[in-house]
Amino acid sequence: MKNNFNRRKFLQYTGIAGSAALLSGKAFSNPYTPGKEDEIGLSKWELETPSLCLDLDIMEENLQKVHKHLEGTGIGVRPHTKTHKCPALAKLQMEAGAVGVCTAKLAESQVMLKNGISQVLMTGVNISTGKIRKAMELRKAHKGFIQAVDNKQNARDLQDAAKEAGVIADVVVDLDVIRRSGVPTGLPALELAQLVDQLPNLTFKGILAYDGGAQHVKGFKKRKERTIQTFGPVSETYAMMKKSGLNMEIFSGAGTGTYNMMGEVSGFTDVQVGSYLFMDTQYMAIGSERNESLYDDFDPALTVLATVINTNHPNRLITDSGAKALTINKPSGIVVGETGFNYNAGSDEYGTVTFESSNKTYKTGDILDVIVPHCDPVVNLYDRIYGIRKGKVASILPILGRGQSR
């Protein structure tokens, strides 16, 4: 019989999103899955590696610290869940006093809203007809869903879809701060906001302004100077909108690197902090107001466990945790307890540690605890986070938003 499994059919089948039920054969009948519930109570060091671990005590301290640092400023916290993609952690953030959460994509928004997070602001824009319709259906089911817009045609498309869905959709205008997303500040932004305000099925709620380039500027003084300078045109635009009579209920932005600088920005309502919950080597390197060499407003809580699998060469360890476990972001991961270690995750499956001296002699089977380079993309590599308390697995947190990048 002629094989008709041509290229078109191959593409059709590979488009099926990993559903074993739709594929024949034995390959998917008994997939390998590490234990879950039976891992509760295990020592952290008994987990299979690589494993993504969260020190719950440190995380909970970070959770409270951001609110404490902002006390008396009138500025709220609207954490960005693209960092953890985990509704369980978003719930903790809401319980700690967050005014809502942010998401980057529509699929992330769906995950959060459908898992009990009632106030979700999507900071990215939906452009395609299909996504816009899905967004309006999501708004129909969840009144706390807010969407962003940065051009007039998109505003009109949102209006058409909202009318079709029979909803009044809440909308914020995203301002261009670093020439990435957003409408230019000044008159273009004002005109867009006024258009949104006039469209019958849209409600204008305010503005977003996020300076991603400022977050990792090294040195508190330099970072603050950059932030205040960047927000000059944003503040002028805010004043124009307010003077015109627009509702400026939301003026949201900033991040973990600039959260404590926004008190000088008139009308600013809330910070979109994300990495503060976990921390990583990128943020640790930027310095804080108190410490120019180490950012110590929050403490590192997220690590990857890596097993040493080869010690055949002096001053060199090979681990089972490379780019697929830690990413290749820089600065590299930091091995806890070993200040002189250089961890290179450049190989897909292997990590290479080089050093001149160490605090102990390592052998195969030893486990390293590695502070992650950049928490957001590292989290997206895993399907669960092991919550660790007093050295033992206390909880397993599913990363339900993993891979939800649409």
Short mmCIF file of C-alpha atoms in Angstrom, two decimals, residues 95-367:
data_model
loop_
_atom_site.label_atom_id
_atom_site.label_comp_id
_atom_site.label_asym_id
_atom_site.label_seq_id
_atom_site.Cartn_x
_atom_site.Cartn_y
_atom_site.Cartn_z
CA GLU A 95 -3.45 38.03 49.79
CA ALA A 96 -0.40 40.13 50.66
CA GLY A 97 -2.18 43.25 49.41
CA ALA A 98 -1.58 43.50 45.66
CA VAL A 99 -4.12 45.64 43.76
CA GLY A 100 -4.11 43.03 40.98
CA VAL A 101 -1.59 41.22 38.81
CA CYS A 102 -0.11 41.75 35.36
CA THR A 103 0.27 39.27 32.53
CA ALA A 104 2.24 39.58 29.31
CA LYS A 105 0.11 37.45 27.01
CA LEU A 106 -3.50 36.44 26.49
CA ALA A 107 -2.82 32.79 27.32
CA GLU A 108 -1.22 33.82 30.63
CA SER A 109 -4.28 35.95 31.34
CA GLN A 110 -6.54 32.95 30.76
CA VAL A 111 -4.50 30.82 33.15
CA MET A 112 -4.65 33.40 35.92
CA LEU A 113 -8.32 34.31 35.54
CA LYS A 114 -9.50 30.72 35.25
CA ASN A 115 -7.56 29.79 38.38
CA GLY A 116 -9.05 32.31 40.76
CA ILE A 117 -7.10 35.53 40.16
CA SER A 118 -9.85 38.11 39.71
CA GLN A 119 -7.88 41.27 38.80
CA VAL A 120 -5.64 40.83 35.75
CA LEU A 121 -4.08 43.56 33.63
CA MET A 122 -2.59 42.33 30.37
CA THR A 123 0.34 44.62 29.53
CA GLY A 124 0.78 43.35 25.96
CA VAL A 125 -1.59 44.16 23.11
CA ASN A 126 -3.81 41.77 21.15
CA ILE A 127 -3.63 42.49 17.42
CA SER A 128 -5.07 39.52 15.53
CA THR A 129 -8.83 39.15 15.10
CA GLY A 130 -8.82 35.76 16.79
CA LYS A 131 -6.98 36.96 19.87
CA ILE A 132 -9.14 40.05 20.19
CA ARG A 133 -12.30 37.94 20.12
CA LYS A 134 -10.86 35.57 22.72
CA ALA A 135 -9.92 38.55 24.86
CA MET A 136 -13.47 39.85 24.75
CA GLU A 137 -14.88 36.45 25.67
CA LEU A 138 -12.46 36.41 28.57
CA ARG A 139 -13.67 39.87 29.57
CA LYS A 140 -17.26 38.64 29.35
CA ALA A 141 -16.50 35.89 31.86
CA HIS A 142 -14.16 37.91 34.10
CA LYS A 143 -15.00 41.53 34.90
CA GLY A 144 -11.55 42.19 36.35
CA PHE A 145 -9.72 41.72 33.03
CA ILE A 146 -8.08 44.88 31.65
CA GLN A 147 -6.43 45.12 28.23
CA ALA A 148 -3.79 47.41 26.74
CA VAL A 149 -3.84 49.28 23.44
CA ASP A 150 -1.19 51.35 21.66
CA ASN A 151 -2.68 52.39 18.31
CA LYS A 152 -5.95 53.74 16.99
CA GLN A 153 -6.75 50.87 14.65
CA ASN A 154 -6.33 48.41 17.48
CA ALA A 155 -8.69 50.52 19.59
CA ARG A 156 -11.31 50.37 16.84
CA ASP A 157 -10.80 46.61 16.50
CA LEU A 158 -11.28 46.20 20.25
CA GLN A 159 -14.45 48.29 20.02
CA ASP A 160 -15.87 46.11 17.24
CA ALA A 161 -15.10 42.89 19.11
CA ALA A 162 -16.48 44.22 22.40
CA LYS A 163 -19.70 45.24 20.69
CA GLU A 164 -19.95 41.83 19.01
CA ALA A 165 -19.42 40.11 22.39
CA GLY A 166 -21.87 42.41 24.13
CA VAL A 167 -19.37 43.70 26.70
CA ILE A 168 -17.88 46.96 27.89
CA ALA A 169 -14.13 46.34 28.01
CA ASP A 170 -11.71 48.13 30.32
CA VAL A 171 -8.67 49.46 28.46
CA VAL A 172 -5.39 51.16 29.34
CA VAL A 173 -3.14 52.98 26.89
CA ASP A 174 0.45 51.74 26.78
CA LEU A 175 2.97 54.59 26.41
CA ASP A 176 6.19 54.17 24.43
CA VAL A 177 9.12 54.48 26.83
CA ILE A 178 11.93 52.50 25.16
CA ARG A 179 10.79 52.29 21.52
CA ARG A 180 9.51 48.74 21.97
CA SER A 181 5.79 48.86 22.54
CA GLY A 182 3.37 51.67 23.21
CA VAL A 183 2.15 54.86 21.57
CA PRO A 184 4.50 57.87 21.49
CA THR A 185 4.03 60.23 24.42
CA GLY A 186 2.42 63.63 24.07
CA LEU A 187 -0.31 64.39 21.57
CA PRO A 188 -0.41 60.89 19.91
CA ALA A 189 -1.01 59.29 23.31
CA LEU A 190 -3.62 61.89 24.27
CA GLU A 191 -5.52 61.41 21.02
CA LEU A 192 -5.50 57.63 21.44
CA ALA A 193 -6.76 57.90 25.01
CA GLN A 194 -9.52 60.27 23.92
CA LEU A 195 -10.52 57.87 21.14
CA VAL A 196 -10.75 54.98 23.59
CA ASP A 197 -12.78 57.17 25.93
CA GLN A 198 -15.25 58.00 23.14
CA LEU A 199 -15.78 54.43 21.89
CA PRO A 200 -19.03 53.14 23.40
CA ASN A 201 -17.89 49.62 24.24
CA LEU A 202 -14.54 50.59 25.76
CA THR A 203 -13.80 52.23 29.10
CA PHE A 204 -10.55 54.16 29.43
CA LYS A 205 -8.87 53.30 32.75
CA GLY A 206 -5.47 55.00 32.50
CA ILE A 207 -1.93 54.37 31.26
CA LEU A 208 1.02 51.99 31.39
CA ALA A 209 4.65 53.10 31.13
CA TYR A 210 7.41 50.53 31.63
CA ASP A 211 11.10 51.32 31.21
CA GLY A 212 12.60 47.86 30.83
CA GLY A 213 15.99 49.34 29.99
CA ALA A 214 16.31 51.01 33.39
CA GLN A 215 15.76 47.90 35.51
CA HIS A 216 19.32 46.58 35.28
CA VAL A 217 21.29 49.82 35.18
CA LYS A 218 24.10 49.29 37.69
CA GLY A 219 24.24 51.71 40.57
CA PHE A 220 21.18 53.11 42.35
CA LYS A 221 21.99 56.73 41.54
CA LYS A 222 22.48 56.09 37.81
CA ARG A 223 19.36 53.95 37.69
CA LYS A 224 17.27 56.61 39.37
CA GLU A 225 18.63 59.38 37.12
CA ARG A 226 17.73 57.33 34.06
CA THR A 227 14.27 56.54 35.41
CA ILE A 228 13.34 60.12 36.31
CA GLN A 229 14.65 61.39 32.96
CA THR A 230 12.75 58.74 31.02
CA PHE A 231 9.53 59.50 32.86
CA GLY A 232 9.67 63.21 32.06
CA PRO A 233 7.64 62.91 28.83
CA VAL A 234 5.42 60.28 30.48
CA SER A 235 4.57 62.63 33.34
CA GLU A 236 3.81 65.44 30.88
CA THR A 237 1.48 63.11 28.99
CA TYR A 238 -0.24 62.09 32.21
CA ALA A 239 -0.80 65.78 33.04
CA MET A 240 -2.25 66.41 29.55
CA MET A 241 -4.67 63.53 29.93
CA LYS A 242 -5.73 64.54 33.42
CA LYS A 243 -6.25 68.15 32.33
CA SER A 244 -8.44 66.97 29.46
CA GLY A 245 -10.76 65.29 31.96
CA LEU A 246 -9.81 61.67 31.26
CA ASN A 247 -10.11 59.03 33.96
CA MET A 248 -6.54 58.41 35.22
CA GLU A 249 -7.39 55.64 37.65
CA ILE A 250 -4.34 53.61 36.61
CA PHE A 251 -0.78 54.89 36.08
CA SER A 252 1.22 51.67 36.24
CA GLY A 253 4.80 50.71 35.45
CA ALA A 254 8.28 50.33 36.95
CA GLY A 255 9.78 47.00 38.03
CA THR A 256 11.97 45.33 40.61
CA GLY A 257 14.93 47.57 39.77
CA THR A 258 12.99 50.86 39.98
CA TYR A 259 10.03 50.13 42.26
CA ASN A 260 11.29 52.48 44.99
CA MET A 261 11.87 55.47 42.69
CA MET A 262 8.34 56.19 41.54
CA GLY A 263 7.26 58.33 44.49
CA GLU A 264 8.66 61.32 42.59
CA VAL A 265 6.39 60.67 39.59
CA SER A 266 3.13 62.56 40.02
CA GLY A 267 -0.01 60.44 39.79
CA PHE A 268 1.82 57.11 39.72
CA THR A 269 -0.42 54.38 41.15
CA ASP A 270 1.33 50.99 41.16
CA VAL A 271 4.53 49.09 40.38
CA GLN A 272 4.72 46.00 38.14
CA VAL A 273 7.36 44.18 40.16
CA GLY A 274 8.02 40.57 39.21
CA SER A 275 11.50 39.27 40.01
CA TYR A 276 11.38 40.61 43.59
CA LEU A 277 9.65 37.41 44.65
CA PHE A 278 12.49 35.12 43.50
CA MET A 279 15.51 37.30 42.64
CA ASP A 280 18.32 36.21 40.33
CA THR A 281 21.95 36.98 39.52
CA GLN A 282 20.99 39.69 37.01
CA TYR A 283 19.25 41.73 39.70
CA MET A 284 21.78 40.91 42.39
CA ALA A 285 24.44 42.61 40.26
CA ILE A 286 22.77 46.02 39.93
CA GLY A 287 23.34 47.32 43.46
CA SER A 288 20.87 48.89 45.85
CA GLU A 289 20.49 52.25 47.55
CA ARG A 290 22.42 50.88 50.55
CA ASN A 291 24.88 48.66 48.73
CA GLU A 292 26.41 49.60 45.38
CA SER A 293 27.82 46.11 44.75
CA LEU A 294 24.81 43.96 45.69
CA TYR A 295 21.09 44.52 45.25
CA ASP A 296 19.87 43.52 48.71
CA ASP A 297 16.32 44.92 48.85
CA PHE A 298 15.17 41.32 48.32
CA ASP A 299 16.96 38.00 48.84
CA PRO A 300 17.48 35.14 46.37
CA ALA A 301 14.85 32.45 46.94
CA LEU A 302 14.86 30.50 43.65
CA THR A 303 17.53 27.93 42.86
CA VAL A 304 18.13 24.97 40.59
CA LEU A 305 19.54 21.76 42.03
CA ALA A 306 22.29 20.31 39.83
CA THR A 307 24.10 17.00 40.31
CA VAL A 308 27.84 16.63 39.75
CA ILE A 309 28.24 13.85 37.20
CA ASN A 310 31.93 14.09 36.28
CA THR A 311 35.04 15.07 38.25
CA ASN A 312 37.71 13.66 35.93
CA HIS A 313 39.58 16.93 35.51
CA PRO A 314 41.14 19.05 38.25
CA ASN A 315 39.34 22.29 39.17
CA ARG A 316 36.48 21.34 36.91
CA LEU A 317 33.06 19.82 37.64
CA ILE A 318 30.45 18.71 35.11
CA THR A 319 26.79 18.78 36.15
CA ASP A 320 23.53 17.58 34.65
CA SER A 321 22.14 21.12 34.40
CA GLY A 322 22.93 23.16 31.32
CA ALA A 323 21.01 25.61 29.18
CA LYS A 324 17.80 23.56 29.36
CA ALA A 325 17.88 23.89 33.14
CA LEU A 326 19.31 27.37 33.68
CA THR A 327 19.27 29.21 30.29
CA ILE A 328 22.37 30.95 28.95
CA ASN A 329 21.53 34.35 30.41
CA LYS A 330 24.32 36.33 32.03
CA PRO A 331 25.59 36.80 34.68
CA SER A 332 25.77 33.05 35.11
CA GLY A 333 24.19 31.13 37.94
CA ILE A 334 25.89 31.33 41.33
CA VAL A 335 26.65 28.15 43.30
CA VAL A 336 25.49 28.73 46.87
CA GLY A 337 28.39 28.56 49.30
CA GLU A 338 31.12 28.78 46.66
CA THR A 339 32.10 32.34 45.82
CA GLY A 340 34.95 31.25 43.56
CA PHE A 341 32.93 29.00 41.24
CA ASN A 342 32.23 29.96 37.64
CA TYR A 343 29.12 28.12 36.38
CA ASN A 344 28.83 27.85 32.59
CA ALA A 345 25.45 26.53 31.40
CA GLY A 346 26.35 26.88 27.72
CA SER A 347 25.80 23.22 26.79
CA ASP A 348 22.22 22.04 26.39
CA GLU A 349 22.41 19.21 28.92
CA TYR A 350 25.60 19.93 30.85
CA GLY A 351 26.87 22.59 33.19
CA THR A 352 30.59 23.21 33.55
CA VAL A 353 31.97 24.57 36.80
CA THR A 354 35.55 25.86 36.89
CA PHE A 355 37.38 27.13 39.96
CA GLU A 356 40.77 27.73 41.52
CA SER A 357 39.70 26.83 45.04
CA SER A 358 36.65 25.33 46.71
CA ASN A 359 35.29 24.93 50.22
CA LYS A 360 35.18 21.15 49.93
CA THR A 361 36.25 18.28 47.71
CA TYR A 362 33.47 17.36 45.31
CA LYS A 363 32.66 13.88 44.05
CA THR A 364 30.12 12.53 41.57
CA GLY A 365 26.65 12.51 43.04
CA ASP A 366 27.14 15.69 45.03
CA ILE A 367 24.40 18.28 44.51
#
